[in-house]
PDB file of C-alpha atoms in Angstrom:
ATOM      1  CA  UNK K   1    -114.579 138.917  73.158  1.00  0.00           C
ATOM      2  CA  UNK K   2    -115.516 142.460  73.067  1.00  0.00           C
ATOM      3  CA  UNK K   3    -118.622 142.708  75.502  1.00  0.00           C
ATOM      4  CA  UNK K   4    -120.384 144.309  78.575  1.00  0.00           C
ATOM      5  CA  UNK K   5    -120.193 142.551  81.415  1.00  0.00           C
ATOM      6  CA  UNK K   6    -122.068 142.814  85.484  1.00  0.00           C
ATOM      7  CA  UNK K   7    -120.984 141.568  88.167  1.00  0.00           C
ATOM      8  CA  UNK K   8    -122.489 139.599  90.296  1.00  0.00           C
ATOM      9  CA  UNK K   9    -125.337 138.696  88.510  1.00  0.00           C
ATOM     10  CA  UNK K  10    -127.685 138.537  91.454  1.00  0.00           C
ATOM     11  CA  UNK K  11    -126.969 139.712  94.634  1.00  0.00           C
ATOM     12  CA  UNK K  12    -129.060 139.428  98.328  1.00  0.00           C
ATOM     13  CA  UNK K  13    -127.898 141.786 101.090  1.00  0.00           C
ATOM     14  CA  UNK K  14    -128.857 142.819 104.435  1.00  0.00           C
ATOM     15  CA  UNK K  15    -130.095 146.152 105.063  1.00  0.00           C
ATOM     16  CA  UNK K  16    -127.437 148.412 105.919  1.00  0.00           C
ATOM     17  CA  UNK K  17    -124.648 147.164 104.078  1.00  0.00           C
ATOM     18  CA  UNK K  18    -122.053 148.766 101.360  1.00  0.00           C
ATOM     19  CA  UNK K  19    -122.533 147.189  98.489  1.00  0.00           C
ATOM     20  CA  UNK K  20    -120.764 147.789  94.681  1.00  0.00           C
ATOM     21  CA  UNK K  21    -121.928 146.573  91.129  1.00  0.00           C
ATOM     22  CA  UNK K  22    -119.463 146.119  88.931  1.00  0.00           C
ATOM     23  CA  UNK K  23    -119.631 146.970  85.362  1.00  0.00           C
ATOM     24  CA  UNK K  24    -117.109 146.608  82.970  1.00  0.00           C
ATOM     25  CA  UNK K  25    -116.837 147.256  78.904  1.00  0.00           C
ATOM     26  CA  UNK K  26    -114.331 145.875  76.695  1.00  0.00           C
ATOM     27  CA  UNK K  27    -115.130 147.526  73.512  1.00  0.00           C
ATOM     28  CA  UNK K  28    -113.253 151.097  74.433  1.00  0.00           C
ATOM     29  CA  UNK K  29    -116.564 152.828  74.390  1.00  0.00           C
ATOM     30  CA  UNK K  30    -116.269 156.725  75.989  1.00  0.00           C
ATOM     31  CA  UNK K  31    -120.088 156.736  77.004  1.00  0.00           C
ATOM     32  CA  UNK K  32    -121.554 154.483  79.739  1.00  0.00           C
ATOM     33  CA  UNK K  33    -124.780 154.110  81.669  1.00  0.00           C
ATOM     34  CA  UNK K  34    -126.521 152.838  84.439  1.00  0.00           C
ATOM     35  CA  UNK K  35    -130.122 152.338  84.721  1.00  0.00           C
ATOM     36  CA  UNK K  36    -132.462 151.169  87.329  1.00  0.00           C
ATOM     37  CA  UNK K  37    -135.347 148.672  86.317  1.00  0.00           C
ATOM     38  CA  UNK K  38    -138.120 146.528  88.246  1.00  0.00           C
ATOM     39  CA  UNK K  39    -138.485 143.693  85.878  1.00  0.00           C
ATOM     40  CA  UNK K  40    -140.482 143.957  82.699  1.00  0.00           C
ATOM     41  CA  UNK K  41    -140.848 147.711  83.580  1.00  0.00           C
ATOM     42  CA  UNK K  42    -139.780 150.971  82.727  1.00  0.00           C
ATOM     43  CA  UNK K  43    -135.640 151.711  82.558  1.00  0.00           C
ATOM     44  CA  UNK K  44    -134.762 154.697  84.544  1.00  0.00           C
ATOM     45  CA  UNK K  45    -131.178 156.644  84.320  1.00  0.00           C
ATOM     46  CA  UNK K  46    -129.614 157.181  87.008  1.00  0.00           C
ATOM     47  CA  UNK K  47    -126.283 158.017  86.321  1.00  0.00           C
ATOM     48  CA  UNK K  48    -124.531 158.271  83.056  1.00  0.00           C
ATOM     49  CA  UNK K  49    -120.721 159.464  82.024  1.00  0.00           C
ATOM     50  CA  UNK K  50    -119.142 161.108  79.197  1.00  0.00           C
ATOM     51  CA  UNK K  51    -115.786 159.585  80.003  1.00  0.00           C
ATOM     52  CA  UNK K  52    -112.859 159.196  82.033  1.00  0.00           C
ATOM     53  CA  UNK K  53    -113.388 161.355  85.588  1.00  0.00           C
ATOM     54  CA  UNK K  54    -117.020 162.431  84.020  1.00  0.00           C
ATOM     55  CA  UNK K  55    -120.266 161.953  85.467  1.00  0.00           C
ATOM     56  CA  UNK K  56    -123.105 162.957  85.530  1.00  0.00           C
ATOM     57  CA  UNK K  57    -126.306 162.438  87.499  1.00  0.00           C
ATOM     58  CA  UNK K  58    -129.440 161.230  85.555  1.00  0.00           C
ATOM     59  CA  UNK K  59    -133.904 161.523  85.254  1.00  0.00           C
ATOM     60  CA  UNK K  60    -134.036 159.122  88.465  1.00  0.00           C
ATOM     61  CA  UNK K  61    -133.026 160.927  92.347  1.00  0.00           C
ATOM     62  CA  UNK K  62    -130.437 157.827  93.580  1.00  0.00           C
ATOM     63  CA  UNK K  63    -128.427 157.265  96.784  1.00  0.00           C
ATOM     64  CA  UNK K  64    -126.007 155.586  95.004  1.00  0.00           C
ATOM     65  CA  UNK K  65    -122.671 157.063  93.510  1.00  0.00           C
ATOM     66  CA  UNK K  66    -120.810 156.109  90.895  1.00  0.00           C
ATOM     67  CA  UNK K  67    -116.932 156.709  89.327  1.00  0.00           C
ATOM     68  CA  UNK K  68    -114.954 156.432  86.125  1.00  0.00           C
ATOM     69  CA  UNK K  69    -111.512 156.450  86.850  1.00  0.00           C
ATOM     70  CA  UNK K  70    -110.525 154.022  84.092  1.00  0.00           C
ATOM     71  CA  UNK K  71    -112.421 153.729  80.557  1.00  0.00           C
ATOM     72  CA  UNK K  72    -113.623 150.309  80.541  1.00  0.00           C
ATOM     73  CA  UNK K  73    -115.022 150.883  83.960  1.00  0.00           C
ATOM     74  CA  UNK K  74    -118.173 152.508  85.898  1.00  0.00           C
ATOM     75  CA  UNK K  75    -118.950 150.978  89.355  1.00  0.00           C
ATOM     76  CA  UNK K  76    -121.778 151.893  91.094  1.00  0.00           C
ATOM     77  CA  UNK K  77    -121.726 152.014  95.029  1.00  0.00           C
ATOM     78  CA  UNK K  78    -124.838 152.292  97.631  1.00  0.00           C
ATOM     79  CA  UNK K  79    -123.412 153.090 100.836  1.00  0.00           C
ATOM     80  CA  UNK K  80    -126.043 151.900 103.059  1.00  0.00           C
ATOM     81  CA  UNK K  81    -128.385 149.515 101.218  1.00  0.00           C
ATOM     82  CA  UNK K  82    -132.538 149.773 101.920  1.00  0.00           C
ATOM     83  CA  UNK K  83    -135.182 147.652 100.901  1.00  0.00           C
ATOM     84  CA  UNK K  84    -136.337 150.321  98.884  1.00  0.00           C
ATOM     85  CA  UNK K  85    -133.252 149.684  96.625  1.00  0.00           C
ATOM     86  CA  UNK K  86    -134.414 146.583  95.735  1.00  0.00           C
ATOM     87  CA  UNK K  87    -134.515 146.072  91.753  1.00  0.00           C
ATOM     88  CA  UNK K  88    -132.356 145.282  88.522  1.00  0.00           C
ATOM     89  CA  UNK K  89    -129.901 147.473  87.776  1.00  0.00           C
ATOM     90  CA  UNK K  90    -128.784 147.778  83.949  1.00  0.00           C
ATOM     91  CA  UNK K  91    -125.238 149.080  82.791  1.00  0.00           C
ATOM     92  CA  UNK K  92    -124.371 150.105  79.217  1.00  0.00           C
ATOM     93  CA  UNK K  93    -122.062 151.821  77.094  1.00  0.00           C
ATOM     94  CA  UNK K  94    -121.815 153.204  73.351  1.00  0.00           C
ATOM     95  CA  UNK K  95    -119.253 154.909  71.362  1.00  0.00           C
ATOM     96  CA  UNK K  96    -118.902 158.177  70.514  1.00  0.00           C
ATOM     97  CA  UNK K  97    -120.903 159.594  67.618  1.00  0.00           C
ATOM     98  CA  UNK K  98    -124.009 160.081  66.301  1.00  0.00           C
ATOM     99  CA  UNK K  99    -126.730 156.960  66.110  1.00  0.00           C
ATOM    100  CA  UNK K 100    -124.532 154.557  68.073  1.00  0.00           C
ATOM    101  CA  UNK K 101    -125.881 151.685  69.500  1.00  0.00           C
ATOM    102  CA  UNK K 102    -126.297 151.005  73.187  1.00  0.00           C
ATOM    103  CA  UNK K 103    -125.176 147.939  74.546  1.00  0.00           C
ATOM    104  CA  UNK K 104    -126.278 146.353  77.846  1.00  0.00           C
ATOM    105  CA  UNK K 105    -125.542 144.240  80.106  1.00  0.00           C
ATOM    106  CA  UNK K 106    -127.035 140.947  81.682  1.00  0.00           C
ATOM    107  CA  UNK K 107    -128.109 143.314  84.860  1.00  0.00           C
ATOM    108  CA  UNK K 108    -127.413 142.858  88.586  1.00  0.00           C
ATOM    109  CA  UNK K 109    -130.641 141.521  90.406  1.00  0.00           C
ATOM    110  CA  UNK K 110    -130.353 143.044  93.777  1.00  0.00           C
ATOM    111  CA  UNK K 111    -132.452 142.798  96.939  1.00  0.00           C
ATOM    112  CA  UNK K 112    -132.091 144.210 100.353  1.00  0.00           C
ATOM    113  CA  UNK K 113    -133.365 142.079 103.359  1.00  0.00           C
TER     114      UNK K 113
ATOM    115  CA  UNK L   1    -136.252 168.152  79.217  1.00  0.00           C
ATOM    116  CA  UNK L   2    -135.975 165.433  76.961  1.00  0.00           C
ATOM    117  CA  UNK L   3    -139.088 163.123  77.547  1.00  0.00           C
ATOM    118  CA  UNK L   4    -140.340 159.644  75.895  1.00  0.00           C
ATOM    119  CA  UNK L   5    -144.063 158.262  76.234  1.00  0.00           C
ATOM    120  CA  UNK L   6    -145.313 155.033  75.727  1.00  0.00           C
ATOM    121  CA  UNK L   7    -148.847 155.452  75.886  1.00  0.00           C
ATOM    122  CA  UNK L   8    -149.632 151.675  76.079  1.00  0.00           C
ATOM    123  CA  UNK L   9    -148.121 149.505  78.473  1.00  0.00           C
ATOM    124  CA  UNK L  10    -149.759 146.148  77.041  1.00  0.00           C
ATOM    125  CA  UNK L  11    -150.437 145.320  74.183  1.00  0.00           C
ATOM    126  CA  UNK L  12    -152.500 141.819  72.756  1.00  0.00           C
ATOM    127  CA  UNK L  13    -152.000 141.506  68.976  1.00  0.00           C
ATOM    128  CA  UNK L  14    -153.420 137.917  66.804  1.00  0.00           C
ATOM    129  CA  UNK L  15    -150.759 136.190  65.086  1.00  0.00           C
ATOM    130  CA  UNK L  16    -150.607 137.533  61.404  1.00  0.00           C
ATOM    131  CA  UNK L  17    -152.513 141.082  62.267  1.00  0.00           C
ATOM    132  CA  UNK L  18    -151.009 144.217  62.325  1.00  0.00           C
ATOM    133  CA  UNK L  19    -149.314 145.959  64.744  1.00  0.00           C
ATOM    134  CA  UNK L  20    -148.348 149.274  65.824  1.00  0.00           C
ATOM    135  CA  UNK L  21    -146.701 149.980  68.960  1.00  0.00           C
ATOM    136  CA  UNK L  22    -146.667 153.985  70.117  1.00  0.00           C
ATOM    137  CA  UNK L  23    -143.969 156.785  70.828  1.00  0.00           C
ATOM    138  CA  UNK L  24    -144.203 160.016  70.865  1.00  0.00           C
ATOM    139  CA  UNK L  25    -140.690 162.264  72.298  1.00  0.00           C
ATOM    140  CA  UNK L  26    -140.190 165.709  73.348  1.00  0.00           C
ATOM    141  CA  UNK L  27    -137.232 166.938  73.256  1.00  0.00           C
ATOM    142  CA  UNK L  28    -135.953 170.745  71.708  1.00  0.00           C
ATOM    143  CA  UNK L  29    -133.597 169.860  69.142  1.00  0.00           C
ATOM    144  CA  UNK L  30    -133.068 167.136  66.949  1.00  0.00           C
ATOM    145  CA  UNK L  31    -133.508 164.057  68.549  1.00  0.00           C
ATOM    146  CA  UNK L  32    -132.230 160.430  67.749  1.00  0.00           C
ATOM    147  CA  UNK L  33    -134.879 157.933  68.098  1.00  0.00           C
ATOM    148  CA  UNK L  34    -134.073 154.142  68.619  1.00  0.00           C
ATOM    149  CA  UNK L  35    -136.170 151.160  68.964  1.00  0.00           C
ATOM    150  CA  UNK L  36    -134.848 148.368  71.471  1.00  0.00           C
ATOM    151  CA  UNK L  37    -136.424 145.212  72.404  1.00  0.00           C
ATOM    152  CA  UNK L  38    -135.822 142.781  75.127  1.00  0.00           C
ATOM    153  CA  UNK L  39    -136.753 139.283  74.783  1.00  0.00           C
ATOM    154  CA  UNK L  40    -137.618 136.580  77.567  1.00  0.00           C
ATOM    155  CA  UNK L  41    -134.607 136.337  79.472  1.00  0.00           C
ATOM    156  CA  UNK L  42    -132.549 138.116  76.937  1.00  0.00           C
ATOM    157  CA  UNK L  43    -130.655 141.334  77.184  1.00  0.00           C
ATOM    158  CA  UNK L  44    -132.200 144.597  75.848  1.00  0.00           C
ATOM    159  CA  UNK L  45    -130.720 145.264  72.560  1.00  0.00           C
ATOM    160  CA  UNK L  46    -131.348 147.410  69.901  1.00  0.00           C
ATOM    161  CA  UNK L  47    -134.255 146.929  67.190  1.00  0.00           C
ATOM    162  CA  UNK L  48    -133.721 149.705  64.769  1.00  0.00           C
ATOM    163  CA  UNK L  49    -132.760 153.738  64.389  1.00  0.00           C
ATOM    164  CA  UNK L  50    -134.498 156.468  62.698  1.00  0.00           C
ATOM    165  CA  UNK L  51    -131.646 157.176  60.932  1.00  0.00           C
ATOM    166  CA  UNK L  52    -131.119 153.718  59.496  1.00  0.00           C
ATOM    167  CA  UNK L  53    -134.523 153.704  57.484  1.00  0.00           C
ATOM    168  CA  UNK L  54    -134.354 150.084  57.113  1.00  0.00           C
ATOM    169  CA  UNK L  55    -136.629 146.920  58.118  1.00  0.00           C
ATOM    170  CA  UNK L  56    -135.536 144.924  60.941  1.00  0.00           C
ATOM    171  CA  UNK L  57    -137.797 141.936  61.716  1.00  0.00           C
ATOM    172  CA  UNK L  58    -139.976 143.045  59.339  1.00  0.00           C
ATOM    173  CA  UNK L  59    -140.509 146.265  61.548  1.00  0.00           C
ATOM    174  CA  UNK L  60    -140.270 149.455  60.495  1.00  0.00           C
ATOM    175  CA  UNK L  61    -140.541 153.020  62.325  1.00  0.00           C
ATOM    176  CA  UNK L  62    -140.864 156.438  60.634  1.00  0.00           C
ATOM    177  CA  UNK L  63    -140.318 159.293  62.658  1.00  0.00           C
ATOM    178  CA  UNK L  64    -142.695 162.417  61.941  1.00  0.00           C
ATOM    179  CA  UNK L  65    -141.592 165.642  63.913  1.00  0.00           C
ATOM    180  CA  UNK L  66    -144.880 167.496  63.135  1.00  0.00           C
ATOM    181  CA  UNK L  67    -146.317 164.659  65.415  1.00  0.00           C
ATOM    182  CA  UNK L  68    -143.100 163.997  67.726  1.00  0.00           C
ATOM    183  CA  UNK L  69    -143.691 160.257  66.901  1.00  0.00           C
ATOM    184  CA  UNK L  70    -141.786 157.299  65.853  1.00  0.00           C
ATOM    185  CA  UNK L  71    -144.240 154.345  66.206  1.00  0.00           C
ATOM    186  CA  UNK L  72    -143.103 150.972  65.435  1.00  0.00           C
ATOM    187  CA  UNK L  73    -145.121 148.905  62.994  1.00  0.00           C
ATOM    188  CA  UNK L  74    -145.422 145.382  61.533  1.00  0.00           C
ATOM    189  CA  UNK L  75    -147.717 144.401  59.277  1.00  0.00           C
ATOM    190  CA  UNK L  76    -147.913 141.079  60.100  1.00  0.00           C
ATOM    191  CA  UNK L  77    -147.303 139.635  63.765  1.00  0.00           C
ATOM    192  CA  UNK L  78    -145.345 136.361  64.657  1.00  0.00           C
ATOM    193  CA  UNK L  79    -145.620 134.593  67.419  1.00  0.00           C
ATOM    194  CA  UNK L  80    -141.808 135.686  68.108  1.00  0.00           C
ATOM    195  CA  UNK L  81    -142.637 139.077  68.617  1.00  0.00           C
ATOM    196  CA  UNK L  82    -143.422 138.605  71.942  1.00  0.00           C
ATOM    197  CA  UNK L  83    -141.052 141.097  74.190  1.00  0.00           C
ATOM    198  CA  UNK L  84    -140.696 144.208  76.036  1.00  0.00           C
ATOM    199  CA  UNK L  85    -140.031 147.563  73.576  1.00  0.00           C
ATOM    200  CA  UNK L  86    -138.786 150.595  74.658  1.00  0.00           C
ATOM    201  CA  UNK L  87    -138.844 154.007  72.783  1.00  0.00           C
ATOM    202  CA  UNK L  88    -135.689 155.900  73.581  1.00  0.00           C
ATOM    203  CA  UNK L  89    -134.495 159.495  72.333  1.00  0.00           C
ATOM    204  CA  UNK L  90    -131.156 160.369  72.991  1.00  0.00           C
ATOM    205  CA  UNK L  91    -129.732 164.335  71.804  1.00  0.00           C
ATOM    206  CA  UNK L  92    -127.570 164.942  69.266  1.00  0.00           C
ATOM    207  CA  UNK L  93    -126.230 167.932  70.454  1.00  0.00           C
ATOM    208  CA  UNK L  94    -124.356 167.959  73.942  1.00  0.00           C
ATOM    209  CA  UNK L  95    -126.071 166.318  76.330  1.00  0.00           C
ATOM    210  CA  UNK L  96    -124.811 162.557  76.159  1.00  0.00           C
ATOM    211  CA  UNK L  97    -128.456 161.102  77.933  1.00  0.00           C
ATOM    212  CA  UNK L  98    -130.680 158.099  76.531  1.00  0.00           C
ATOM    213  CA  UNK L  99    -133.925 158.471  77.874  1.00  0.00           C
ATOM    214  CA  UNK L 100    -135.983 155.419  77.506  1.00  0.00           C
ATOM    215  CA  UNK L 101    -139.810 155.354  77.514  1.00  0.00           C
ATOM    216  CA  UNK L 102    -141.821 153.230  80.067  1.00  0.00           C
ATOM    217  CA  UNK L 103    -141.864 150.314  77.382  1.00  0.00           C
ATOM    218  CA  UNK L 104    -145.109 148.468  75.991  1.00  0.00           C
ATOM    219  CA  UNK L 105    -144.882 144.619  76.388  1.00  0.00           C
ATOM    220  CA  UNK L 106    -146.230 143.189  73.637  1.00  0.00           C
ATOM    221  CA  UNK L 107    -147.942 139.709  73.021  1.00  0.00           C
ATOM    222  CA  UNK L 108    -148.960 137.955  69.806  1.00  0.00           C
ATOM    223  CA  UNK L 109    -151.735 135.438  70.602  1.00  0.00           C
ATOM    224  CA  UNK L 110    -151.389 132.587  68.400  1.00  0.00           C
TER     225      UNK L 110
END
């Protein structure tokens, strides 16, 4: 079933770790997203890509990278986890063209102990 | 710089009253302008597009550039409404970002 899918869904960690959220797309789309969000708050982009070996930095400053070697995939790594990276983090993709629709996923719930 | 404001962030509306929830963009070009709305425990999907010009949920949004708004309206809550709604903007020309607004949370009081 074409969808967007996060792994893991929640995640806790100590302080200090490497950690990587997964986010995967099976509906071919070029344009993908990921977006950091305390819950029932405001989204902020923090990284987004255009496609394949694209990417670009977004609105929010974030310690984490990211990478899009294959289409249907954008990872996002924080080297060193804080407390301060404590949140939800959102991943979506749309196709190319004008007026397309975003699609998200279920979000990574992630706190640093 | 491409910018969306929500002016409100909450927003208490009677069951069967009107409602209008706020966005105004800034942004040098063109802009698409999408509505999305996310539901208790739900994912955040999309509501409608200023493009599409169409009632979804019985919610409709006009966008007026003289103004830089596209509020969302209803003219009648239900007690379903109840959800988190997010302005975003994204440009039409180049640069691939969605900016989303700071969202208004919205609750219809029965």
């Amino acid at each position: 079933e074409a969808d967007i899918y996060q792994t893991p869904r929640y995640l806790v960690i100590g302080t200090g770790k490497k950690i990587t959220l997964e986010c995967s797309q099976t509906m071919g789309h070029d344009k993908m997203y990921w977006y950091q969000q305390d819950p029932g708050m405001e989204l902020h982009l923090i990284h987004y890509s255009y496609g394949v070996n694209s990417t670009e930095k977004g609105d929010l400053s974030s310690e984490s990278t990211v990478s899009r070697i294959r289409t249907e995939h954008f990872p996002l790594t924080l080297e060193s986890a804080r407390p301060s990276h404590t949140s939800q983090y959102l991943c979506a993709s749309r196709n190319r063209g004008a007026y397309t629709e975003a699609f998200f996923g279920q979000g990574t719930r992630l706190t640093v102990v | 710089a491409q910018r969306v404001t929500q002016p409100e962030k909450l927003l208490s509306v009677f069951k069967g009253a009107p409602v209008e929830l706020k966005c105004n963009y800034s942004y040098s070009g063109s802009p698409e302008l999408f509505w999305y709305v996310q539901y208790s425990r739900q994912r955040l999907q999309l509501l409608l597009r200023h493009i599409s010009r169409e009632s979804i949920k019985g919610f409709t949004a006009d966008l007026n550039k003289g103004e830089t708004s596209f509020h969302l309206k209803k003219p009648f809550a239900q007690e379903e409404d109840s959800a988190m709604y997010y302005c975003a903007l994204r440009s039409n020309f180049g640069n691939e970002k969605l900016t989303f607004g700071t969202g208004t949370r919205l609750t219809i009081i029965p």
